[in-house]
mmCIF file of C-alpha atoms and ligand atoms in Angstrom:
data_model
loop_
_atom_site.group_PDB
_atom_site.id
_atom_site.type_symbol
_atom_site.label_atom_id
_atom_site.label_comp_id
_atom_site.label_asym_id
_atom_site.label_seq_id
_atom_site.Cartn_x
_atom_site.Cartn_y
_atom_site.Cartn_z
ATOM 1 C CA MET A 1 0.000 -0.078 0.118
ATOM 2 C CA ASN A 2 1.412 3.318 -0.910
ATOM 3 C CA ILE A 3 -0.542 6.533 -0.054
ATOM 4 C CA ILE A 4 0.197 9.910 -1.194
ATOM 5 C CA LEU A 5 -1.181 12.899 0.859
ATOM 6 C CA MET A 6 -1.419 15.894 -1.558
ATOM 7 C CA GLY A 7 -2.783 19.492 -0.663
ATOM 8 C CA ALA A 8 -1.368 22.976 -0.283
ATOM 9 C CA GLN A 9 0.984 23.875 2.498
ATOM 10 C CA GLY A 10 -0.823 24.280 5.789
ATOM 11 C CA SER A 11 -3.556 21.666 4.758
ATOM 12 C CA GLY A 12 -2.553 19.189 7.317
ATOM 13 C CA LYS A 13 -0.491 16.656 5.616
ATOM 14 C CA GLY A 14 2.054 16.356 8.075
ATOM 15 C CA THR A 15 -0.289 16.353 11.128
ATOM 16 C CA GLN A 16 -2.101 13.478 9.195
ATOM 17 C CA ALA A 17 0.931 11.634 8.261
ATOM 18 C CA ARG A 18 2.181 11.277 11.929
ATOM 19 C CA VAL A 19 -1.248 9.533 12.852
ATOM 20 C CA LEU A 20 -1.793 7.356 9.957
ATOM 21 C CA GLY A 21 1.797 6.309 9.564
ATOM 22 C CA PRO A 22 2.054 4.234 12.488
ATOM 23 C CA GLU A 23 -1.586 3.304 12.544
ATOM 24 C CA LEU A 24 -1.427 1.856 8.851
ATOM 25 C CA ASN A 25 2.180 0.642 9.376
ATOM 26 C CA LEU A 26 3.235 2.937 6.501
ATOM 27 C CA VAL A 27 6.924 4.599 6.600
ATOM 28 C CA LYS A 28 6.303 8.248 6.212
ATOM 29 C CA VAL A 29 8.360 9.661 3.324
ATOM 30 C CA ALA A 30 8.345 13.525 3.868
ATOM 31 C CA THR A 31 10.799 15.181 1.868
ATOM 32 C CA GLY A 32 10.559 18.428 3.740
ATOM 33 C CA ASP A 33 11.620 16.568 6.942
ATOM 34 C CA LEU A 34 14.370 14.744 5.022
ATOM 35 C CA PHE A 35 15.829 18.102 3.698
ATOM 36 C CA ARG A 36 15.483 19.773 7.281
ATOM 37 C CA ALA A 37 17.233 16.573 8.967
ATOM 38 C CA ALA A 38 19.959 17.032 6.259
ATOM 39 C CA ILE A 39 20.531 20.722 7.083
ATOM 40 C CA ALA A 40 20.459 19.940 10.788
ATOM 41 C CA ALA A 41 23.339 17.435 10.230
ATOM 42 C CA GLY A 42 25.212 19.987 8.023
ATOM 43 C CA ASN A 43 25.793 17.330 5.441
ATOM 44 C CA GLU A 44 26.463 18.004 1.897
ATOM 45 C CA LEU A 45 22.695 17.698 0.761
ATOM 46 C CA GLY A 46 21.831 19.952 3.770
ATOM 47 C CA GLN A 47 24.394 22.559 2.405
ATOM 48 C CA LYS A 48 23.148 22.340 -1.162
ATOM 49 C CA VAL A 49 19.348 22.936 -0.032
ATOM 50 C CA GLU A 50 19.524 25.144 2.810
ATOM 51 C CA ALA A 51 18.995 28.451 0.803
ATOM 52 C CA ILE A 52 16.548 26.850 -1.424
ATOM 53 C CA LEU A 53 14.389 25.994 1.636
ATOM 54 C CA ALA A 54 14.492 29.339 3.189
ATOM 55 C CA ARG A 55 13.398 31.166 0.159
ATOM 56 C CA GLY A 56 10.267 28.722 -0.331
ATOM 57 C CA ASP A 57 11.694 27.408 -3.481
ATOM 58 C CA LEU A 58 11.485 23.820 -4.903
ATOM 59 C CA VAL A 59 14.660 21.688 -4.259
ATOM 60 C CA PRO A 60 15.757 20.407 -7.918
ATOM 61 C CA ASP A 61 14.020 17.252 -9.008
ATOM 62 C CA GLU A 62 17.089 15.173 -9.569
ATOM 63 C CA LEU A 63 18.037 15.653 -5.809
ATOM 64 C CA THR A 64 14.724 15.096 -4.391
ATOM 65 C CA ASN A 65 14.148 11.882 -6.367
ATOM 66 C CA ALA A 66 17.444 10.652 -5.461
ATOM 67 C CA ILE A 67 16.508 10.882 -1.711
ATOM 68 C CA VAL A 68 13.105 9.222 -2.428
ATOM 69 C CA ARG A 69 14.630 6.333 -4.282
ATOM 70 C CA GLU A 70 17.032 5.870 -1.404
ATOM 71 C CA ARG A 71 14.045 5.645 0.950
ATOM 72 C CA LEU A 72 12.023 3.400 -1.116
ATOM 73 C CA ALA A 73 14.707 0.706 -1.357
ATOM 74 C CA GLU A 74 14.931 0.774 2.424
ATOM 75 C CA ILE A 75 11.028 0.393 2.400
ATOM 76 C CA ALA A 76 10.842 -2.201 -0.095
ATOM 77 C CA ARG A 77 13.362 -4.642 1.900
ATOM 78 C CA ALA A 78 11.230 -3.654 4.915
ATOM 79 C CA LYS A 79 8.206 -4.910 3.167
ATOM 80 C CA ALA A 80 9.691 -7.984 1.689
ATOM 81 C CA ALA A 81 10.708 -9.015 5.233
ATOM 82 C CA GLY A 82 6.970 -8.074 6.257
ATOM 83 C CA GLU A 83 7.676 -5.516 8.568
ATOM 84 C CA VAL A 84 5.678 -2.639 6.908
ATOM 85 C CA GLU A 85 2.967 -2.264 4.685
ATOM 86 C CA GLY A 86 4.530 0.306 2.211
ATOM 87 C CA ALA A 87 5.185 4.045 2.159
ATOM 88 C CA LEU A 88 2.876 7.190 3.107
ATOM 89 C CA PHE A 89 4.072 10.246 1.222
ATOM 90 C CA ASP A 90 3.908 13.722 2.461
ATOM 91 C CA GLY A 91 5.168 16.617 0.188
ATOM 92 C CA PHE A 92 6.238 14.440 -2.402
ATOM 93 C CA PRO A 93 5.682 14.384 -5.393
ATOM 94 C CA ARG A 94 5.313 18.021 -6.060
ATOM 95 C CA THR A 95 6.114 18.315 -9.756
ATOM 96 C CA ALA A 96 5.325 16.370 -12.957
ATOM 97 C CA ALA A 97 8.666 14.983 -13.037
ATOM 98 C CA GLN A 98 8.419 13.818 -9.469
ATOM 99 C CA ALA A 99 5.319 12.094 -10.347
ATOM 100 C CA GLU A 100 6.708 10.069 -13.204
ATOM 101 C CA ALA A 101 9.890 9.163 -11.221
ATOM 102 C CA LEU A 102 7.905 7.761 -8.318
ATOM 103 C CA ASP A 103 5.842 5.643 -10.695
ATOM 104 C CA GLN A 104 9.028 4.318 -12.357
ATOM 105 C CA ILE A 105 10.703 3.739 -8.804
ATOM 106 C CA LEU A 106 7.601 2.106 -7.453
ATOM 107 C CA ALA A 107 7.193 -0.061 -10.665
ATOM 108 C CA ASP A 108 11.066 -1.230 -10.283
ATOM 109 C CA HIS A 109 9.817 -2.689 -6.983
ATOM 110 C CA ASP A 110 6.746 -4.337 -8.566
ATOM 111 C CA ASP A 111 4.563 -1.602 -6.959
ATOM 112 C CA ARG A 112 2.195 1.175 -7.327
ATOM 113 C CA VAL A 113 0.394 4.236 -6.061
ATOM 114 C CA THR A 114 -2.564 2.922 -4.214
ATOM 115 C CA VAL A 115 -4.548 6.247 -3.722
ATOM 116 C CA VAL A 116 -3.829 9.942 -3.512
ATOM 117 C CA ILE A 117 -5.788 11.685 -0.754
ATOM 118 C CA GLU A 118 -6.271 15.228 -1.648
ATOM 119 C CA LEU A 119 -6.710 17.562 1.442
ATOM 120 C CA GLN A 120 -8.845 20.619 0.776
ATOM 121 C CA VAL A 121 -8.716 23.666 2.613
ATOM 122 C CA ASP A 122 -9.746 27.559 1.758
ATOM 123 C CA PRO A 123 -6.835 29.007 0.354
ATOM 124 C CA GLU A 124 -7.438 32.100 2.667
ATOM 125 C CA LYS A 125 -7.095 29.924 5.724
ATOM 126 C CA LEU A 126 -3.715 28.260 4.550
ATOM 127 C CA VAL A 127 -1.780 31.454 5.164
ATOM 128 C CA ASP A 128 -3.200 32.088 8.587
ATOM 129 C CA ARG A 129 -2.346 28.277 9.549
ATOM 130 C CA LEU A 130 1.117 28.641 8.105
ATOM 131 C CA SER A 131 1.965 31.859 10.040
ATOM 132 C CA LYS A 132 0.763 30.411 13.372
ATOM 133 C CA ARG A 133 2.774 27.113 12.905
ATOM 134 C CA ARG A 134 5.521 26.792 15.465
ATOM 135 C CA VAL A 135 7.924 23.699 15.709
ATOM 136 C CA CYS A 136 10.024 22.625 18.725
ATOM 137 C CA ALA A 137 13.651 23.148 17.997
ATOM 138 C CA ASN A 138 14.685 20.214 19.830
ATOM 139 C CA CYS A 139 12.069 17.259 18.929
ATOM 140 C CA GLY A 140 10.461 18.705 15.940
ATOM 141 C CA ALA A 141 7.017 18.399 17.419
ATOM 142 C CA VAL A 142 4.450 20.892 15.583
ATOM 143 C CA TYR A 143 2.050 23.260 17.168
ATOM 144 C CA ASN A 144 -0.176 25.793 16.083
ATOM 145 C CA LEU A 145 -0.814 28.995 18.211
ATOM 146 C CA GLU A 146 -4.489 28.879 17.528
ATOM 147 C CA ALA A 147 -5.642 25.179 16.677
ATOM 148 C CA ASP A 148 -3.225 23.329 18.779
ATOM 149 C CA PRO A 149 -1.254 25.668 21.238
ATOM 150 C CA PRO A 150 1.441 24.665 23.600
ATOM 151 C CA ALA A 151 0.385 24.442 27.377
ATOM 152 C CA VAL A 152 2.896 27.390 28.138
ATOM 153 C CA ALA A 153 3.889 29.431 25.523
ATOM 154 C CA GLY A 154 7.049 28.822 23.598
ATOM 155 C CA VAL A 155 7.473 25.604 25.138
ATOM 156 C CA CYS A 156 7.248 22.366 24.088
ATOM 157 C CA ASP A 157 4.730 20.233 25.886
ATOM 158 C CA ARG A 158 6.823 17.061 24.838
ATOM 159 C CA CYS A 159 10.392 17.843 25.615
ATOM 160 C CA GLY A 160 10.461 21.273 27.165
ATOM 161 C CA GLY A 161 12.363 22.509 23.898
ATOM 162 C CA ALA A 162 11.842 26.094 22.540
ATOM 163 C CA LEU A 163 9.274 26.540 19.715
ATOM 164 C CA VAL A 164 10.425 28.399 17.183
ATOM 165 C CA GLN A 165 9.217 29.632 13.723
ATOM 166 C CA ARG A 166 10.405 28.174 10.480
ATOM 167 C CA ASP A 167 12.199 30.311 7.954
ATOM 168 C CA ASP A 168 9.920 29.610 5.337
ATOM 169 C CA ASP A 169 6.857 30.234 7.393
ATOM 170 C CA LYS A 170 7.252 33.882 7.205
ATOM 171 C CA PRO A 171 5.162 35.947 4.716
ATOM 172 C CA GLU A 172 7.371 36.151 1.501
ATOM 173 C CA PRO A 173 8.051 32.324 1.733
ATOM 174 C CA ILE A 174 4.581 31.319 2.477
ATOM 175 C CA ARG A 175 3.397 33.396 -0.652
ATOM 176 C CA ARG A 176 6.077 31.846 -2.987
ATOM 177 C CA ARG A 177 5.430 28.090 -1.591
ATOM 178 C CA LEU A 178 1.661 28.556 -2.242
ATOM 179 C CA ALA A 179 2.295 29.986 -5.605
ATOM 180 C CA LEU A 180 4.724 27.185 -6.430
ATOM 181 C CA TYR A 181 1.913 24.802 -5.193
ATOM 182 C CA ALA A 182 -0.659 26.099 -7.746
ATOM 183 C CA GLU A 183 1.676 26.131 -10.324
ATOM 184 C CA GLN A 184 3.445 22.884 -10.239
ATOM 185 C CA THR A 185 1.854 20.593 -7.757
ATOM 186 C CA ALA A 186 -1.810 21.054 -8.188
ATOM 187 C CA PRO A 187 -1.755 19.645 -11.911
ATOM 188 C CA LEU A 188 -0.532 16.464 -10.466
ATOM 189 C CA LEU A 189 -4.384 15.889 -9.273
ATOM 190 C CA THR A 190 -5.075 15.727 -12.911
ATOM 191 C CA TYR A 191 -2.370 13.325 -13.564
ATOM 192 C CA TYR A 192 -3.409 10.883 -10.847
ATOM 193 C CA GLY A 193 -7.132 11.711 -11.472
ATOM 194 C CA GLN A 194 -7.034 10.239 -14.944
ATOM 195 C CA ARG A 195 -6.052 6.966 -13.256
ATOM 196 C CA GLY A 196 -9.103 7.308 -10.855
ATOM 197 C CA LEU A 197 -6.680 7.429 -7.853
ATOM 198 C CA VAL A 198 -7.613 10.869 -6.295
ATOM 199 C CA GLU A 199 -10.049 10.992 -3.343
ATOM 200 C CA GLN A 200 -10.909 14.412 -1.887
ATOM 201 C CA VAL A 201 -11.259 14.917 1.935
ATOM 202 C CA ASP A 202 -12.291 18.318 3.387
ATOM 203 C CA GLY A 203 -9.327 19.462 5.556
ATOM 204 C CA ASP A 204 -11.170 22.396 7.231
ATOM 205 C CA ARG A 205 -12.307 20.309 10.218
ATOM 206 C CA PRO A 206 -10.789 18.952 13.546
ATOM 207 C CA ILE A 207 -7.837 16.882 12.925
ATOM 208 C CA ALA A 208 -9.502 13.683 14.488
ATOM 209 C CA ASP A 209 -12.153 13.997 11.835
ATOM 210 C CA VAL A 210 -10.059 14.451 9.022
ATOM 211 C CA THR A 211 -8.239 11.388 10.194
ATOM 212 C CA ALA A 212 -11.633 9.259 10.267
ATOM 213 C CA ALA A 213 -12.418 10.307 6.622
ATOM 214 C CA ILE A 214 -9.098 9.233 5.295
ATOM 215 C CA GLU A 215 -9.342 6.047 7.220
ATOM 216 C CA VAL A 216 -12.493 5.376 5.609
ATOM 217 C CA ILE A 217 -11.141 5.846 2.103
ATOM 218 C CA VAL A 218 -8.332 3.698 2.593
ATOM 219 C CA GLU A 219 -10.639 0.847 4.117
ATOM 220 C CA LYS A 220 -12.544 1.140 1.022
ATOM 221 C CA ARG A 221 -9.803 1.225 -1.305
ATOM 222 C CA THR A 222 -7.722 -1.551 0.176
ATOM 223 C CA GLN A 223 -10.775 -3.681 1.561
ATOM 224 C CA THR A 224 -9.223 -3.974 4.823
ATOM 225 C CA LYS A 225 -10.116 -2.945 8.404
ATOM 226 C CA VAL A 226 -8.147 -0.139 10.172
ATOM 227 C CA THR A 227 -7.373 -0.778 13.622
ATOM 228 C CA ARG A 228 -7.581 2.520 15.562
HETATM 229 P P1 ADP B 301 5.360 22.500 3.227
HETATM 230 O O1 ADP B 301 4.552 21.586 2.609
HETATM 231 O O2 ADP B 301 4.603 23.373 4.341
HETATM 232 O O3 ADP B 301 5.812 23.343 2.205
HETATM 233 P P2 ADP B 301 7.627 20.701 3.648
HETATM 234 O O4 ADP B 301 8.314 20.319 5.103
HETATM 235 O O5 ADP B 301 6.832 19.820 3.086
HETATM 236 O O6 ADP B 301 6.783 21.961 3.966
HETATM 237 O O7 ADP B 301 8.715 21.265 2.646
HETATM 238 C C1 ADP B 301 9.373 22.394 2.913
HETATM 239 C C2 ADP B 301 10.526 22.724 1.679
HETATM 240 O O8 ADP B 301 11.409 21.607 1.230
HETATM 241 C C3 ADP B 301 9.834 22.954 0.564
HETATM 242 O O9 ADP B 301 9.380 24.519 0.459
HETATM 243 C C4 ADP B 301 10.776 22.812 -0.451
HETATM 244 O O10 ADP B 301 11.869 23.778 -0.589
HETATM 245 C C5 ADP B 301 11.466 21.689 -0.107
HETATM 246 N N1 ADP B 301 10.670 20.212 -0.585
HETATM 247 C C6 ADP B 301 10.221 19.452 0.198
HETATM 248 N N2 ADP B 301 9.616 18.617 -0.662
HETATM 249 C C7 ADP B 301 9.970 18.736 -1.844
HETATM 250 C C8 ADP B 301 9.894 18.199 -3.196
HETATM 251 N N3 ADP B 301 8.833 17.213 -3.221
HETATM 252 N N4 ADP B 301 10.287 18.846 -4.356
HETATM 253 C C9 ADP B 301 11.220 19.841 -4.071
HETATM 254 N N5 ADP B 301 11.339 20.439 -2.945
HETATM 255 C C10 ADP B 301 10.801 19.936 -1.782
HETATM 256 ZN ZN1 ZN B 302 10.080 19.076 21.732
#
């Protein structure tokens, strides 16, 4: 089973992926997280992509496809060993070239995309959600100042770390990212839609309601029961 979460920045893909990954025994493939980890580690990839992320631009397809190819090779091994069910994509693919590469990589492992979940949120709300997002500098936990605030302002509930704003959650990069979504990523809904793979979910509801709606779709598409 390979599930793609699609939707603009701020639509809640990451939030849903954190819940659904463990529940469905899928390995999360979140390219943004992989890039941020590379930046934090200060490795070669991190040095290449740091300025790109800060601007809100897209990392070149070759670099992005290469890390996904590596991750999927590991996931295919774990799947063959019966340890996981597949992959859950958050933030990938974002361009036509990435979608084509993903089809090819999965085919190389005799696998394919199972379903594409489109999280729909009113564009006006996206900017608001993104500008209120805070992340823990220590453990990466994600908060929203309005929808999901920490118990103590500026402090992570889980680890006590400091909450910070991502560089790309400032107004200018937010605009850039949303424009790139509309221009490069939204057309993928047609690419997958032509194959009957897209299911729409109203993302403008409480987190648990969105999760429940996705679970119903997964059950329908895979003919399996999700254990909650
Ligand atoms: P968001 O979806 O809110 O922008 P992410 O954490 O998914 O947050 O991505 C952060 C940044 O990482 C993007 O703005 C982009 O620079 C880079 N990135 C993530 N995924 C991709 C991708 N598939 N292709 C190119 N760049 C990507
Ligand atoms: Zn923390």
